[in-house]
Amino acid sequence: MMIQQVSDSELELMKLVWAKGGTALYAQLMEELEKSGRTWQKNTVITLLSRLVEKGLLKTGKIGRRNEYKAVVSEADYQAAQAQTFVNKLYAGNAKGLVATLIQQEMFSEADYEELRRFWEQGGEGHE
C-alpha cells in the first residue's frame, strides 16, 4: 500500500484523530493540542489538516457548522507502510537486518523476544 509521507506535525494531528477512534471535530483537536502544551495557531492547524486531506489520510465533513475529520488510513496501516519504507530505504528490503540491529544495539529485550516468539507460534493472531 502506498501512503504518502507526512511531516512530524501532520503525524501529530493524525495521532490525535486515531486516539479519538478515527474521527474528531476540529474543536476537539484544538483542545487536545492545548492540553499537550502545543500553541499552534488556528491557521497552522487548518493548513496541516488540509494537507492531510490532500495526501489522502483524512477526509473532511460537516456536522452542522462544525468541521469533522475522519481518518481514511488506520494507524496500523500507516505504521506498516512506514515500516516497509524504512526497511527498504535503510536495509534494502531486508527486515532481518533491522531486527539484527535492534538486538545488537540492545533495543530489543528478552521479553520482547519472548513476546514475538509467542506471536509467531500463534500464527500472528491477537497482535495489536
JSON list of C-alpha atoms in Angstrom, two decimals:
[
{"chain": "A", "resi": 1, "resn": "MET", "atom": "CA", "xyz": [0.00, 0.00, 0.00]},
{"chain": "A", "resi": 2, "resn": "MET", "atom": "CA", "xyz": [1.35, 3.41, -0.97]},
{"chain": "A", "resi": 3, "resn": "ILE", "atom": "CA", "xyz": [0.79, 6.01, 1.73]},
{"chain": "A", "resi": 4, "resn": "GLN", "atom": "CA", "xyz": [2.28, 9.46, 1.34]},
{"chain": "A", "resi": 5, "resn": "GLN", "atom": "CA", "xyz": [4.95, 10.67, 3.73]},
{"chain": "A", "resi": 6, "resn": "VAL", "atom": "CA", "xyz": [3.73, 13.18, 6.31]},
{"chain": "A", "resi": 7, "resn": "SER", "atom": "CA", "xyz": [5.59, 15.76, 8.39]},
{"chain": "A", "resi": 8, "resn": "ASP", "atom": "CA", "xyz": [6.03, 15.32, 12.15]},
{"chain": "A", "resi": 9, "resn": "SER", "atom": "CA", "xyz": [3.36, 17.96, 12.77]},
{"chain": "A", "resi": 10, "resn": "GLU", "atom": "CA", "xyz": [0.91, 16.25, 10.40]},
{"chain": "A", "resi": 11, "resn": "LEU", "atom": "CA", "xyz": [1.61, 12.94, 12.11]},
{"chain": "A", "resi": 12, "resn": "GLU", "atom": "CA", "xyz": [0.91, 14.51, 15.49]},
{"chain": "A", "resi": 13, "resn": "LEU", "atom": "CA", "xyz": [-2.56, 15.54, 14.25]},
{"chain": "A", "resi": 14, "resn": "MET", "atom": "CA", "xyz": [-3.17, 12.07, 12.78]},
{"chain": "A", "resi": 15, "resn": "LYS", "atom": "CA", "xyz": [-2.30, 10.51, 16.15]},
{"chain": "A", "resi": 16, "resn": "LEU", "atom": "CA", "xyz": [-4.91, 12.74, 17.80]},
{"chain": "A", "resi": 17, "resn": "VAL", "atom": "CA", "xyz": [-7.54, 11.67, 15.25]},
{"chain": "A", "resi": 18, "resn": "TRP", "atom": "CA", "xyz": [-6.62, 7.98, 15.70]},
{"chain": "A", "resi": 19, "resn": "ALA", "atom": "CA", "xyz": [-6.77, 8.41, 19.50]},
{"chain": "A", "resi": 20, "resn": "LYS", "atom": "CA", "xyz": [-10.36, 9.66, 19.10]},
{"chain": "A", "resi": 21, "resn": "GLY", "atom": "CA", "xyz": [-11.30, 6.43, 17.32]},
{"chain": "A", "resi": 22, "resn": "GLY", "atom": "CA", "xyz": [-10.59, 7.75, 13.83]},
{"chain": "A", "resi": 23, "resn": "THR", "atom": "CA", "xyz": [-12.99, 10.70, 13.85]},
{"chain": "A", "resi": 24, "resn": "ALA", "atom": "CA", "xyz": [-12.52, 14.08, 15.51]},
{"chain": "A", "resi": 25, "resn": "LEU", "atom": "CA", "xyz": [-14.01, 17.52, 15.37]},
{"chain": "A", "resi": 26, "resn": "TYR", "atom": "CA", "xyz": [-11.72, 20.47, 14.70]},
{"chain": "A", "resi": 27, "resn": "ALA", "atom": "CA", "xyz": [-12.55, 21.87, 18.17]},
{"chain": "A", "resi": 28, "resn": "GLN", "atom": "CA", "xyz": [-11.54, 18.55, 19.82]},
{"chain": "A", "resi": 29, "resn": "LEU", "atom": "CA", "xyz": [-8.21, 18.59, 18.01]},
{"chain": "A", "resi": 30, "resn": "MET", "atom": "CA", "xyz": [-7.53, 22.17, 19.15]},
{"chain": "A", "resi": 31, "resn": "GLU", "atom": "CA", "xyz": [-8.44, 21.18, 22.72]},
{"chain": "A", "resi": 32, "resn": "GLU", "atom": "CA", "xyz": [-6.07, 18.17, 22.65]},
{"chain": "A", "resi": 33, "resn": "LEU", "atom": "CA", "xyz": [-3.25, 20.30, 21.22]},
{"chain": "A", "resi": 34, "resn": "GLU", "atom": "CA", "xyz": [-3.77, 22.83, 24.00]},
{"chain": "A", "resi": 35, "resn": "LYS", "atom": "CA", "xyz": [-3.71, 20.05, 26.66]},
{"chain": "A", "resi": 36, "resn": "SER", "atom": "CA", "xyz": [-0.40, 18.78, 25.30]},
{"chain": "A", "resi": 37, "resn": "GLY", "atom": "CA", "xyz": [1.09, 22.29, 25.53]},
{"chain": "A", "resi": 38, "resn": "ARG", "atom": "CA", "xyz": [1.07, 22.95, 21.76]},
{"chain": "A", "resi": 39, "resn": "THR", "atom": "CA", "xyz": [0.42, 26.59, 20.99]},
{"chain": "A", "resi": 40, "resn": "TRP", "atom": "CA", "xyz": [-0.24, 26.19, 17.29]},
{"chain": "A", "resi": 41, "resn": "GLN", "atom": "CA", "xyz": [-2.21, 28.98, 15.64]},
{"chain": "A", "resi": 42, "resn": "LYS", "atom": "CA", "xyz": [-5.61, 28.06, 14.19]},
{"chain": "A", "resi": 43, "resn": "ASN", "atom": "CA", "xyz": [-4.37, 28.78, 10.66]},
{"chain": "A", "resi": 44, "resn": "THR", "atom": "CA", "xyz": [-1.42, 26.41, 11.16]},
{"chain": "A", "resi": 45, "resn": "VAL", "atom": "CA", "xyz": [-3.73, 23.59, 12.25]},
{"chain": "A", "resi": 46, "resn": "ILE", "atom": "CA", "xyz": [-6.14, 24.24, 9.37]},
{"chain": "A", "resi": 47, "resn": "THR", "atom": "CA", "xyz": [-3.22, 24.17, 6.90]},
{"chain": "A", "resi": 48, "resn": "LEU", "atom": "CA", "xyz": [-1.90, 20.90, 8.34]},
{"chain": "A", "resi": 49, "resn": "LEU", "atom": "CA", "xyz": [-5.36, 19.30, 8.24]},
{"chain": "A", "resi": 50, "resn": "SER", "atom": "CA", "xyz": [-5.82, 20.46, 4.62]},
{"chain": "A", "resi": 51, "resn": "ARG", "atom": "CA", "xyz": [-2.50, 18.84, 3.67]},
{"chain": "A", "resi": 52, "resn": "LEU", "atom": "CA", "xyz": [-3.59, 15.58, 5.31]},
{"chain": "A", "resi": 53, "resn": "VAL", "atom": "CA", "xyz": [-6.81, 15.69, 3.28]},
{"chain": "A", "resi": 54, "resn": "GLU", "atom": "CA", "xyz": [-4.82, 16.36, 0.08]},
{"chain": "A", "resi": 55, "resn": "LYS", "atom": "CA", "xyz": [-2.49, 13.45, 0.90]},
{"chain": "A", "resi": 56, "resn": "GLY", "atom": "CA", "xyz": [-5.48, 11.15, 1.31]},
{"chain": "A", "resi": 57, "resn": "LEU", "atom": "CA", "xyz": [-5.03, 10.38, 5.02]},
{"chain": "A", "resi": 58, "resn": "LEU", "atom": "CA", "xyz": [-8.08, 12.34, 6.18]},
{"chain": "A", "resi": 59, "resn": "LYS", "atom": "CA", "xyz": [-11.43, 13.24, 4.75]},
{"chain": "A", "resi": 60, "resn": "THR", "atom": "CA", "xyz": [-13.47, 16.13, 6.00]},
{"chain": "A", "resi": 61, "resn": "GLY", "atom": "CA", "xyz": [-17.16, 16.67, 6.53]},
{"chain": "A", "resi": 62, "resn": "LYS", "atom": "CA", "xyz": [-19.52, 18.99, 8.33]},
{"chain": "A", "resi": 63, "resn": "ILE", "atom": "CA", "xyz": [-21.67, 18.35, 11.35]},
{"chain": "A", "resi": 64, "resn": "GLY", "atom": "CA", "xyz": [-23.86, 21.41, 11.32]},
{"chain": "A", "resi": 65, "resn": "ARG", "atom": "CA", "xyz": [-21.31, 24.22, 11.16]},
{"chain": "A", "resi": 66, "resn": "ARG", "atom": "CA", "xyz": [-18.52, 22.17, 12.74]},
{"chain": "A", "resi": 67, "resn": "ASN", "atom": "CA", "xyz": [-15.71, 20.55, 10.76]},
{"chain": "A", "resi": 68, "resn": "GLU", "atom": "CA", "xyz": [-15.21, 16.84, 11.32]},
{"chain": "A", "resi": 69, "resn": "TYR", "atom": "CA", "xyz": [-12.10, 14.95, 10.25]},
{"chain": "A", "resi": 70, "resn": "LYS", "atom": "CA", "xyz": [-12.16, 11.23, 9.59]},
{"chain": "A", "resi": 71, "resn": "ALA", "atom": "CA", "xyz": [-9.08, 9.03, 9.17]},
{"chain": "A", "resi": 72, "resn": "VAL", "atom": "CA", "xyz": [-9.02, 7.30, 5.77]},
{"chain": "A", "resi": 73, "resn": "VAL", "atom": "CA", "xyz": [-5.91, 5.33, 6.77]},
{"chain": "A", "resi": 74, "resn": "SER", "atom": "CA", "xyz": [-5.76, 3.39, 10.04]},
{"chain": "A", "resi": 75, "resn": "GLU", "atom": "CA", "xyz": [-2.83, 3.83, 12.39]},
{"chain": "A", "resi": 76, "resn": "ALA", "atom": "CA", "xyz": [-1.81, 0.17, 11.84]},
{"chain": "A", "resi": 77, "resn": "ASP", "atom": "CA", "xyz": [-1.82, 0.60, 8.04]},
{"chain": "A", "resi": 78, "resn": "TYR", "atom": "CA", "xyz": [0.21, 3.81, 8.34]},
{"chain": "A", "resi": 79, "resn": "GLN", "atom": "CA", "xyz": [2.74, 2.13, 10.64]},
{"chain": "A", "resi": 80, "resn": "ALA", "atom": "CA", "xyz": [3.03, -0.86, 8.29]},
{"chain": "A", "resi": 81, "resn": "ALA", "atom": "CA", "xyz": [3.62, 1.36, 5.26]},
{"chain": "A", "resi": 82, "resn": "GLN", "atom": "CA", "xyz": [6.21, 3.47, 7.09]},
{"chain": "A", "resi": 83, "resn": "ALA", "atom": "CA", "xyz": [7.98, 0.35, 8.38]},
{"chain": "A", "resi": 84, "resn": "GLN", "atom": "CA", "xyz": [8.16, -1.02, 4.83]},
{"chain": "A", "resi": 85, "resn": "THR", "atom": "CA", "xyz": [9.55, 2.29, 3.53]},
{"chain": "A", "resi": 86, "resn": "PHE", "atom": "CA", "xyz": [12.11, 2.35, 6.36]},
{"chain": "A", "resi": 87, "resn": "VAL", "atom": "CA", "xyz": [13.25, -1.24, 5.78]},
{"chain": "A", "resi": 88, "resn": "ASN", "atom": "CA", "xyz": [13.50, -0.64, 2.03]},
{"chain": "A", "resi": 89, "resn": "LYS", "atom": "CA", "xyz": [15.46, 2.59, 2.48]},
{"chain": "A", "resi": 90, "resn": "LEU", "atom": "CA", "xyz": [17.90, 1.53, 5.21]},
{"chain": "A", "resi": 91, "resn": "TYR", "atom": "CA", "xyz": [18.11, -2.25, 4.81]},
{"chain": "A", "resi": 92, "resn": "ALA", "atom": "CA", "xyz": [17.42, -2.77, 1.09]},
{"chain": "A", "resi": 93, "resn": "GLY", "atom": "CA", "xyz": [14.19, -4.58, 2.00]},
{"chain": "A", "resi": 94, "resn": "ASN", "atom": "CA", "xyz": [15.93, -6.99, 4.41]},
{"chain": "A", "resi": 95, "resn": "ALA", "atom": "CA", "xyz": [13.86, -6.90, 7.63]},
{"chain": "A", "resi": 96, "resn": "LYS", "atom": "CA", "xyz": [16.30, -9.36, 9.24]},
{"chain": "A", "resi": 97, "resn": "GLY", "atom": "CA", "xyz": [18.95, -6.63, 9.08]},
{"chain": "A", "resi": 98, "resn": "LEU", "atom": "CA", "xyz": [16.68, -4.30, 11.06]},
{"chain": "A", "resi": 99, "resn": "VAL", "atom": "CA", "xyz": [15.98, -6.95, 13.70]},
{"chain": "A", "resi": 100, "resn": "ALA", "atom": "CA", "xyz": [19.71, -7.75, 13.96]},
{"chain": "A", "resi": 101, "resn": "THR", "atom": "CA", "xyz": [20.43, -4.05, 14.56]},
{"chain": "A", "resi": 102, "resn": "LEU", "atom": "CA", "xyz": [17.73, -3.85, 17.24]},
{"chain": "A", "resi": 103, "resn": "ILE", "atom": "CA", "xyz": [19.22, -6.86, 19.03]},
{"chain": "A", "resi": 104, "resn": "GLN", "atom": "CA", "xyz": [22.85, -5.73, 18.67]},
{"chain": "A", "resi": 105, "resn": "GLN", "atom": "CA", "xyz": [22.04, -2.26, 20.00]},
{"chain": "A", "resi": 106, "resn": "GLU", "atom": "CA", "xyz": [20.07, -3.81, 22.87]},
{"chain": "A", "resi": 107, "resn": "MET", "atom": "CA", "xyz": [16.86, -2.04, 21.80]},
{"chain": "A", "resi": 108, "resn": "PHE", "atom": "CA", "xyz": [15.16, -5.42, 21.87]},
{"chain": "A", "resi": 109, "resn": "SER", "atom": "CA", "xyz": [14.72, -7.01, 25.29]},
{"chain": "A", "resi": 110, "resn": "GLU", "atom": "CA", "xyz": [14.44, -10.68, 26.24]},
{"chain": "A", "resi": 111, "resn": "ALA", "atom": "CA", "xyz": [10.75, -10.02, 27.00]},
{"chain": "A", "resi": 112, "resn": "ASP", "atom": "CA", "xyz": [10.28, -8.53, 23.50]},
{"chain": "A", "resi": 113, "resn": "TYR", "atom": "CA", "xyz": [11.88, -11.64, 22.01]},
{"chain": "A", "resi": 114, "resn": "GLU", "atom": "CA", "xyz": [9.59, -13.95, 24.01]},
{"chain": "A", "resi": 115, "resn": "GLU", "atom": "CA", "xyz": [6.51, -11.96, 23.03]},
{"chain": "A", "resi": 116, "resn": "LEU", "atom": "CA", "xyz": [7.49, -12.16, 19.36]},
{"chain": "A", "resi": 117, "resn": "ARG", "atom": "CA", "xyz": [8.20, -15.89, 19.65]},
{"chain": "A", "resi": 118, "resn": "ARG", "atom": "CA", "xyz": [4.68, -16.45, 21.06]},
{"chain": "A", "resi": 119, "resn": "PHE", "atom": "CA", "xyz": [3.24, -14.23, 18.33]},
{"chain": "A", "resi": 120, "resn": "TRP", "atom": "CA", "xyz": [4.90, -16.39, 15.66]},
{"chain": "A", "resi": 121, "resn": "GLU", "atom": "CA", "xyz": [3.80, -19.65, 17.29]},
{"chain": "A", "resi": 122, "resn": "GLN", "atom": "CA", "xyz": [0.18, -18.42, 17.31]},
{"chain": "A", "resi": 123, "resn": "GLY", "atom": "CA", "xyz": [0.38, -17.50, 13.64]},
{"chain": "A", "resi": 124, "resn": "GLY", "atom": "CA", "xyz": [0.29, -13.76, 14.31]},
{"chain": "A", "resi": 125, "resn": "GLU", "atom": "CA", "xyz": [-3.18, -13.77, 15.86]},
{"chain": "A", "resi": 126, "resn": "GLY", "atom": "CA", "xyz": [-4.22, -11.36, 18.57]},
{"chain": "A", "resi": 127, "resn": "HIS", "atom": "CA", "xyz": [-1.32, -8.95, 17.99]},
{"chain": "A", "resi": 128, "resn": "GLU", "atom": "CA", "xyz": [-2.01, -5.23, 18.16]}
]
